[in-house]
XYZ file of C-alpha atoms in Angstrom:
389
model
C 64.412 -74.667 2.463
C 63.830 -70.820 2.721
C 64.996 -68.834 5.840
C 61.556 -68.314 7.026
C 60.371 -72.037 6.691
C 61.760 -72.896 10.482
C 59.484 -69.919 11.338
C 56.565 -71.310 9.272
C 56.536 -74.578 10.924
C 56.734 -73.221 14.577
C 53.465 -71.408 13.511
C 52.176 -74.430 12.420
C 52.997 -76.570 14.988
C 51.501 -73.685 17.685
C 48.080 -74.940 19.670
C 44.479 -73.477 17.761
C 44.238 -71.221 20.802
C 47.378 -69.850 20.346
C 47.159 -68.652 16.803
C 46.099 -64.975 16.600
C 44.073 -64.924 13.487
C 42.628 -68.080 14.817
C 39.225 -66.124 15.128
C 39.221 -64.489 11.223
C 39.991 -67.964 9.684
C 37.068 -70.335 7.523
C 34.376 -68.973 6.552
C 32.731 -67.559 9.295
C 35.975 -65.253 10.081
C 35.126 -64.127 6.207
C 31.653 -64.136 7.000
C 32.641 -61.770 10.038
C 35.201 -59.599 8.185
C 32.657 -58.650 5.396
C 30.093 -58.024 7.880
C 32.066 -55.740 9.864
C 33.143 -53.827 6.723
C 29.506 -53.153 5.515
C 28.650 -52.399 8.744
C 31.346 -49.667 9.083
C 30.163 -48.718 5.365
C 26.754 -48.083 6.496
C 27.996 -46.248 9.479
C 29.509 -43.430 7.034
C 26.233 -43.427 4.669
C 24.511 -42.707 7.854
C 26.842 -40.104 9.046
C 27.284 -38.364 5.949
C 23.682 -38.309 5.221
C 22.663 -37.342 8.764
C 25.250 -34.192 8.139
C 23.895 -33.175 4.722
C 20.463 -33.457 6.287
C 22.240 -30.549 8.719
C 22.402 -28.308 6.003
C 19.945 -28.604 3.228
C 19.804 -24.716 2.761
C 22.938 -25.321 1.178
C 22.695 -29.080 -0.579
C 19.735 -28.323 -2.235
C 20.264 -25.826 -4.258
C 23.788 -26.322 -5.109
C 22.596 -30.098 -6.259
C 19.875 -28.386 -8.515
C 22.131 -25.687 -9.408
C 24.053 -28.775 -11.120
C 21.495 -30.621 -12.337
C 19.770 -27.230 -14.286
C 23.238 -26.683 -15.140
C 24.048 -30.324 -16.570
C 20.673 -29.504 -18.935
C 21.703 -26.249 -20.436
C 25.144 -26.778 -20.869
C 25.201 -27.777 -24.416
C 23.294 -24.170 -25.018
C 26.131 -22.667 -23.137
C 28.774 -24.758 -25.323
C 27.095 -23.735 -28.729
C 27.199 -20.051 -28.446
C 30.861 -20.754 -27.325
C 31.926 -22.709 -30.476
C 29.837 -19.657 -32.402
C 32.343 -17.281 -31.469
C 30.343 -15.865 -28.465
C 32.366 -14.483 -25.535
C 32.250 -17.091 -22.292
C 30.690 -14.728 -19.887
C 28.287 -13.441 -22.881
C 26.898 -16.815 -23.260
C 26.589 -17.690 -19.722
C 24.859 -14.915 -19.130
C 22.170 -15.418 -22.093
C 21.414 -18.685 -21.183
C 21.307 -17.735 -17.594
C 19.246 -15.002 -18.360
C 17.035 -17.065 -20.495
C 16.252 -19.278 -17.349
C 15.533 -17.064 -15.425
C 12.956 -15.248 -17.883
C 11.414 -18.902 -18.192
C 11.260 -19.638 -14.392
C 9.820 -15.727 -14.044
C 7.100 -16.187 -16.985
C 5.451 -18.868 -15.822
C 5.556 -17.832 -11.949
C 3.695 -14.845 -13.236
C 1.342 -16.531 -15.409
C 0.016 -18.847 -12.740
C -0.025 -16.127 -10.333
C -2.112 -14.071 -12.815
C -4.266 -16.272 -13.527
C -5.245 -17.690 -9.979
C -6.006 -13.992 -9.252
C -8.409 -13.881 -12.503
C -10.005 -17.012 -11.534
C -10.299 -17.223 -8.197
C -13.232 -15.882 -7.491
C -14.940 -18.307 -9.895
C -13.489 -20.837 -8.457
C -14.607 -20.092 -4.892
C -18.039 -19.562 -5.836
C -18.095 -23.167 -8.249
C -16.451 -24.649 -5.118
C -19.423 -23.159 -2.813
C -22.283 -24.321 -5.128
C -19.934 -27.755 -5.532
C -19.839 -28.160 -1.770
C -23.507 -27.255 -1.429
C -24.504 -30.022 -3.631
C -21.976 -32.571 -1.959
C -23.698 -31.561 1.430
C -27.362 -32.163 -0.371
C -26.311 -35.699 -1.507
C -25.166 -36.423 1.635
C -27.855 -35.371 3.690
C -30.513 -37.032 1.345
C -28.637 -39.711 0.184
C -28.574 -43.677 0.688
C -25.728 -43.051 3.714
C -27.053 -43.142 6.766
C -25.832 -39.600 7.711
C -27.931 -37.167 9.809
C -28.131 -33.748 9.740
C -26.285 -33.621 12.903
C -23.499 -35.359 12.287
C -22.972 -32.971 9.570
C -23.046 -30.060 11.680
C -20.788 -31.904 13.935
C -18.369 -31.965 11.392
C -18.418 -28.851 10.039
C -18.397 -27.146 13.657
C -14.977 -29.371 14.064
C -13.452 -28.296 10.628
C -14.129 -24.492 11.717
C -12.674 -25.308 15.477
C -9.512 -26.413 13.671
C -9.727 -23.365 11.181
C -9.490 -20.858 13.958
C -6.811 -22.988 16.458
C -3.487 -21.920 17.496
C -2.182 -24.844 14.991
C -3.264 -23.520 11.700
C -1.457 -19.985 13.410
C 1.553 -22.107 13.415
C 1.441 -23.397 10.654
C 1.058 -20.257 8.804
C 4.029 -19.270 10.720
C 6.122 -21.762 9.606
C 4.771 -21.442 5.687
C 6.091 -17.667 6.258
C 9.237 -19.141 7.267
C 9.315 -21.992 4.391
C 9.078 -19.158 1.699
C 11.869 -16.895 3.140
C 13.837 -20.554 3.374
C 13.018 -20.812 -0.174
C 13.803 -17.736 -1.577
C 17.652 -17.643 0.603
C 17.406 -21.356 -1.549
C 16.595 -19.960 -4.969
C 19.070 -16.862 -4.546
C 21.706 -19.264 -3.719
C 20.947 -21.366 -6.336
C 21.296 -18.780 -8.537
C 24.127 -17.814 -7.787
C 25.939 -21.109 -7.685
C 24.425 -21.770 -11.079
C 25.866 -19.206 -12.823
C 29.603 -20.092 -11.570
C 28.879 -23.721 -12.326
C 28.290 -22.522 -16.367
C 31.229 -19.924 -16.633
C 33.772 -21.831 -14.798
C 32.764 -25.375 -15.025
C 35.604 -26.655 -16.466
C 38.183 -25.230 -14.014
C 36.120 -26.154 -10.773
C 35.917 -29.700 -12.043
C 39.666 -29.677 -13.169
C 40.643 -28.147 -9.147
C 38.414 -31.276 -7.826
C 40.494 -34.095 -10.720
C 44.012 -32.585 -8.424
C 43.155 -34.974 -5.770
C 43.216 -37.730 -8.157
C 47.239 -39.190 -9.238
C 47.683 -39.266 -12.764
C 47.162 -42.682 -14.102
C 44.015 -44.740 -14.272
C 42.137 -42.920 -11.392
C 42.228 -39.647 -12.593
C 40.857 -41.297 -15.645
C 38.243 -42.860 -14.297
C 37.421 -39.719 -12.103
C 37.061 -37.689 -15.453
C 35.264 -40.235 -16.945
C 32.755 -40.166 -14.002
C 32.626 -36.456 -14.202
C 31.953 -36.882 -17.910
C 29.383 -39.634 -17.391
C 27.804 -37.736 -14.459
C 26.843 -34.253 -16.978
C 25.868 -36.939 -19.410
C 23.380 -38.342 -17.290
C 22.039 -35.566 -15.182
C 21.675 -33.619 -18.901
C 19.897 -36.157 -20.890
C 17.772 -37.249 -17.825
C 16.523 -33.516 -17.481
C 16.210 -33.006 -21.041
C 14.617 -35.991 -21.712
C 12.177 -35.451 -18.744
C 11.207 -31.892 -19.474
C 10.082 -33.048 -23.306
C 8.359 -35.742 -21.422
C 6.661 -33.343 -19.053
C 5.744 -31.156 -21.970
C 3.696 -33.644 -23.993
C 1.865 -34.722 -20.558
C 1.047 -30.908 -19.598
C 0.251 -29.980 -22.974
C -2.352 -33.179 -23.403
C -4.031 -32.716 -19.873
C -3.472 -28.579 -20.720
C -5.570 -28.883 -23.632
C -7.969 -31.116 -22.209
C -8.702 -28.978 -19.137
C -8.685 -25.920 -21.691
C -11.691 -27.384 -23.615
C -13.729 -28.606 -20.826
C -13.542 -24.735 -18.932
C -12.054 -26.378 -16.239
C -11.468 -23.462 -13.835
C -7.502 -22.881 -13.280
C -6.415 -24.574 -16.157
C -3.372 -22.884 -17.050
C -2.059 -23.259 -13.246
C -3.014 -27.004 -13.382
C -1.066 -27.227 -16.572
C 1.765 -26.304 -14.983
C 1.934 -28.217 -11.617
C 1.250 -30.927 -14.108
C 4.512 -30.427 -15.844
C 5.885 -29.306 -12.703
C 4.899 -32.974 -11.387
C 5.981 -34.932 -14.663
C 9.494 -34.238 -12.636
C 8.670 -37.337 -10.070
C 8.860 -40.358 -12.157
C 6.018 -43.058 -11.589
C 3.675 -40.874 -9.135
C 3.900 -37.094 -10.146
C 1.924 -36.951 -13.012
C -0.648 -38.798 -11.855
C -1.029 -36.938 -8.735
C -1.170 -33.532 -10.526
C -3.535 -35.151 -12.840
C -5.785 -36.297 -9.783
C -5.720 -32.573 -8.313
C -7.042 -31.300 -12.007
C -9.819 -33.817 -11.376
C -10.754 -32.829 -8.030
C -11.057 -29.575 -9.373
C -13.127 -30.224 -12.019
C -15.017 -32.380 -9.849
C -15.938 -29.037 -7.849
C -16.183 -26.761 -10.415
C -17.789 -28.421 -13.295
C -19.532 -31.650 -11.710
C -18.962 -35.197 -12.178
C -19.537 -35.797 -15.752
C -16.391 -33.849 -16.691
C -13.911 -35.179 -13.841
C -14.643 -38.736 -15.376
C -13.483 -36.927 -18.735
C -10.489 -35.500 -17.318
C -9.426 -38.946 -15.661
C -9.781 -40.333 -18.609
C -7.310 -38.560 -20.191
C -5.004 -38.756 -17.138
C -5.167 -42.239 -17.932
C -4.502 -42.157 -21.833
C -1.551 -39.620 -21.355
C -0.269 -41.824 -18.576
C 0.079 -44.845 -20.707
C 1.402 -43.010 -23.914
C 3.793 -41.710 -20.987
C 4.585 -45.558 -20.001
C 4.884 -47.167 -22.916
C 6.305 -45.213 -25.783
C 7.941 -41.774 -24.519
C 9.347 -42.880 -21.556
C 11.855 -45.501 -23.410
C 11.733 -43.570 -26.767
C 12.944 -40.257 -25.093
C 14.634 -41.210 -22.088
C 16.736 -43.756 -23.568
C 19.650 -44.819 -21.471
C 19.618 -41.992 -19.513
C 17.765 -44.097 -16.898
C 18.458 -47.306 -17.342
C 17.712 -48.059 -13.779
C 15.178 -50.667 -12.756
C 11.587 -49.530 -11.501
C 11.951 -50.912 -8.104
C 15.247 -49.055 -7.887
C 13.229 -45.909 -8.818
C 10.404 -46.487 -6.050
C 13.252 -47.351 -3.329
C 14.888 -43.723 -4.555
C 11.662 -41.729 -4.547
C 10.862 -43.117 -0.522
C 13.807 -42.327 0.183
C 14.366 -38.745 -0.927
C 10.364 -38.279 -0.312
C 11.141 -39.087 3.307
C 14.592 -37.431 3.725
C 13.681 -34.194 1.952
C 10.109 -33.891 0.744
C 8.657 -32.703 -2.315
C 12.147 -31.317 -3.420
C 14.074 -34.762 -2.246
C 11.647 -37.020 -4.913
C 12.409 -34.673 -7.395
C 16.320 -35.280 -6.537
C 16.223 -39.073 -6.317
C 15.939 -40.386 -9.269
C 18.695 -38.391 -11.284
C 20.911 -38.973 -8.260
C 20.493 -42.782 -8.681
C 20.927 -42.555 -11.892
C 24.349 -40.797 -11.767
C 25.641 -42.933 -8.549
C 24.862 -46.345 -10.720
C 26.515 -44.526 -13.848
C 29.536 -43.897 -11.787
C 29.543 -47.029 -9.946
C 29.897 -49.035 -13.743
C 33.069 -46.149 -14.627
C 34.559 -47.354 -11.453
C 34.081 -50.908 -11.927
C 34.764 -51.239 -15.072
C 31.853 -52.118 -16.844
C 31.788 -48.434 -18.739
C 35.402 -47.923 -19.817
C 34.728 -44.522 -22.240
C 36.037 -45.689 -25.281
C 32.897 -44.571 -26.977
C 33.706 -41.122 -25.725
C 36.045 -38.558 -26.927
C 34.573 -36.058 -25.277
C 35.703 -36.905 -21.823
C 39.045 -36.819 -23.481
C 38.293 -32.603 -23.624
C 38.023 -32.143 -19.775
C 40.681 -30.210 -18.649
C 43.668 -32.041 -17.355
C 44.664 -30.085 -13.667
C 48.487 -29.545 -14.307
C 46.788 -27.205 -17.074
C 44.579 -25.396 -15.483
C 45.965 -22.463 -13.207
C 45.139 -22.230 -9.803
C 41.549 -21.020 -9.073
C 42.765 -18.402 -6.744
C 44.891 -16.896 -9.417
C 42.370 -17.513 -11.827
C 39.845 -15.548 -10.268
C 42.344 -12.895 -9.643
């Protein structure tokens, strides 16, 4: 008998109310340890979300300065392995962004100022008709009640809140464009020194099977976030281009604006397209009467299920292989934590927390990658500091 046996059986021998992990043993004490764990998990979700909530100036845009930069990173790579200079090719591709992002602000600014007077007068004549039907129509609506209701619409037109609230829309678009510059700027560090910011982040890792499996994330996560915006912007362009054209053809007023908030929406899987696709109707609607909108909806429609069932999985491919239910849960949740700009960010952030969740577990072990093999190892990369010395 062992040394420690005499101690064993005076444990065993002790009185149930004398043991002290009495409480933790069977399975309720299990039951209570993994509660208490996942409660204490939850605790530091919260936390951590409540404090990135705290400063979304600067989340925002360095989480889309990753994702844009995930998408034209191979670009970046290409003119590298031509023989361009680093810096030269970061700044082409940034450049070429930016000239993108520019063109079409302009163009739908242009054109809104071309066609906006149209517009306002279709919109009058539309309204006027809407108010005919309405008056003279089977509802029983009197001519009171309308002037009720527009005396009430014009009462809220001229109140202190819609002050306010152009107030804070003067403040949203100076928060917006401190965003974009910041974004920017983060975006162009993220393509010319990539590498060595993700190798500086791999030193807290030891060497061995986590730092693996931290590359391997990082690998996976570039992977994902790149084919996911890839694959959504071709998406996006077949669904703006279809409705484009289709709005083109019928002289539906705004078209080339509608286009792109239609492509702009294509971004939030399940719900943006459509609801771009339902504004385009509503204009049409006013502008060019009901005969049309059906025409437009019914395109919406068509698009939506060559969308659903044949570009979504053809395109896409693994790059969200993430259940639909998963995807609705994601787009609440960023809808209500962050807005417009939050459902946009959901999805692609699901995606990449499942993809690194399966490196971590396991399930994805990289040997179908070499590439992850061409991160930089930290031991030889030089320090940052010196580096950007």
């Amino acid at each position: 008998m062992s040394a420690s046996s005499p101690d064993r059986v005076e444990r065993d021998t002790q009185p149930d109310h004398a043991r002290p992990g009495r409480y933790w043993s069977g399975a309720l004490g299990h039951a209570g340890q993994r509660s208490a764990q996942i409660l204490l998990i939850l605790l530091l979700v919260s936390v951590t979300v409540y404090g990135l909530l705290q400063v979304t100036l600067v989340v925002i845009p360095v989480l889309l300065a990753l994702i844009l930069g995930a998408a034209i990173a191979p670009f970046v790579n290409w003119l590298r392995r031509k023989g361009w200079p680093s810096a030269l090719a970061t700044g082409l591709s940034f450049l070429l962004l930016l000239g993108i992002f520019g063109g079409l602000v302009t163009g739908i600014v242009f054109a809104i100022r071309s066609e906006w007077g149209d517009l306002v007068d279709q919109a009058v004549a539309g309204f006027d008709q809407l108010y005919d039907f309405v008056l003279n129509g089977p509802l029983p609506i009197d001519q009171e009640m309308l002037a009720n209701a527009r005396d009430a619409v014009i009462d809220f037109a001229t109140s202190s809140t819609v002050s306010s609230g152009a107030i804070a829309g003067i403040s949203a678009a100076t928060t917006f464009a401190t965003g974009f510059l910041l974004m920017a700027v983060v975006l162009f560090y993220f393509l010319k020194d990539g590498d060595r910011i993700w190798a500086f982040f791999l030193r807290m890792f030891p060497e061995g099977d986590r730092r693996d499996k931290a590359r391997l994330s990082g690998f996976r996560v570039m992977e994902v976030l790149g084919g996911y915006i890839r694959g959504t912007a071709i998406v996006a362009l077949v669904d703006s281009v279809c409705i484009g054209a289709a709005l083109f053809i019928l002289q539906v007023p705004l078209a080339l604006p509608l286009t792109v908030i239609v492509f702009v929406g294509s971004f939030i899987p399940l719900v943006g397209a459509t609801a771009a696709g339902v504004f385009a109707a509503l204009i049409a609607l006013v502008a060019n009467g009901p005969v049309v909108a059906l025409i437009v909806v019914v395109v919406i429609i068509a698009v939506n299920q060559l969308e659903g069932n044949f570009l979504q999985p053809v395109v896409m491919g693994k790059s969200l292989s993430i259940h639909a239910l998963v995807i609705l849960l994601a787009l609440t949740a960023g809808t209500i934590l962050a807005g417009i700009v939050g459902a946009i960010l959901a999805v692609p952030i699901a995606a990449v927390g499942w993809a690194v969740i399966k490196v971590w577990t396991g399930e994805d072990d990289g040997e179908d990658l070499d590439e992850a093999k061409e991160i930089p190892d930290p031991e030889d990369q030089p320090e940052m500091e010196s580096a950007e010395k």
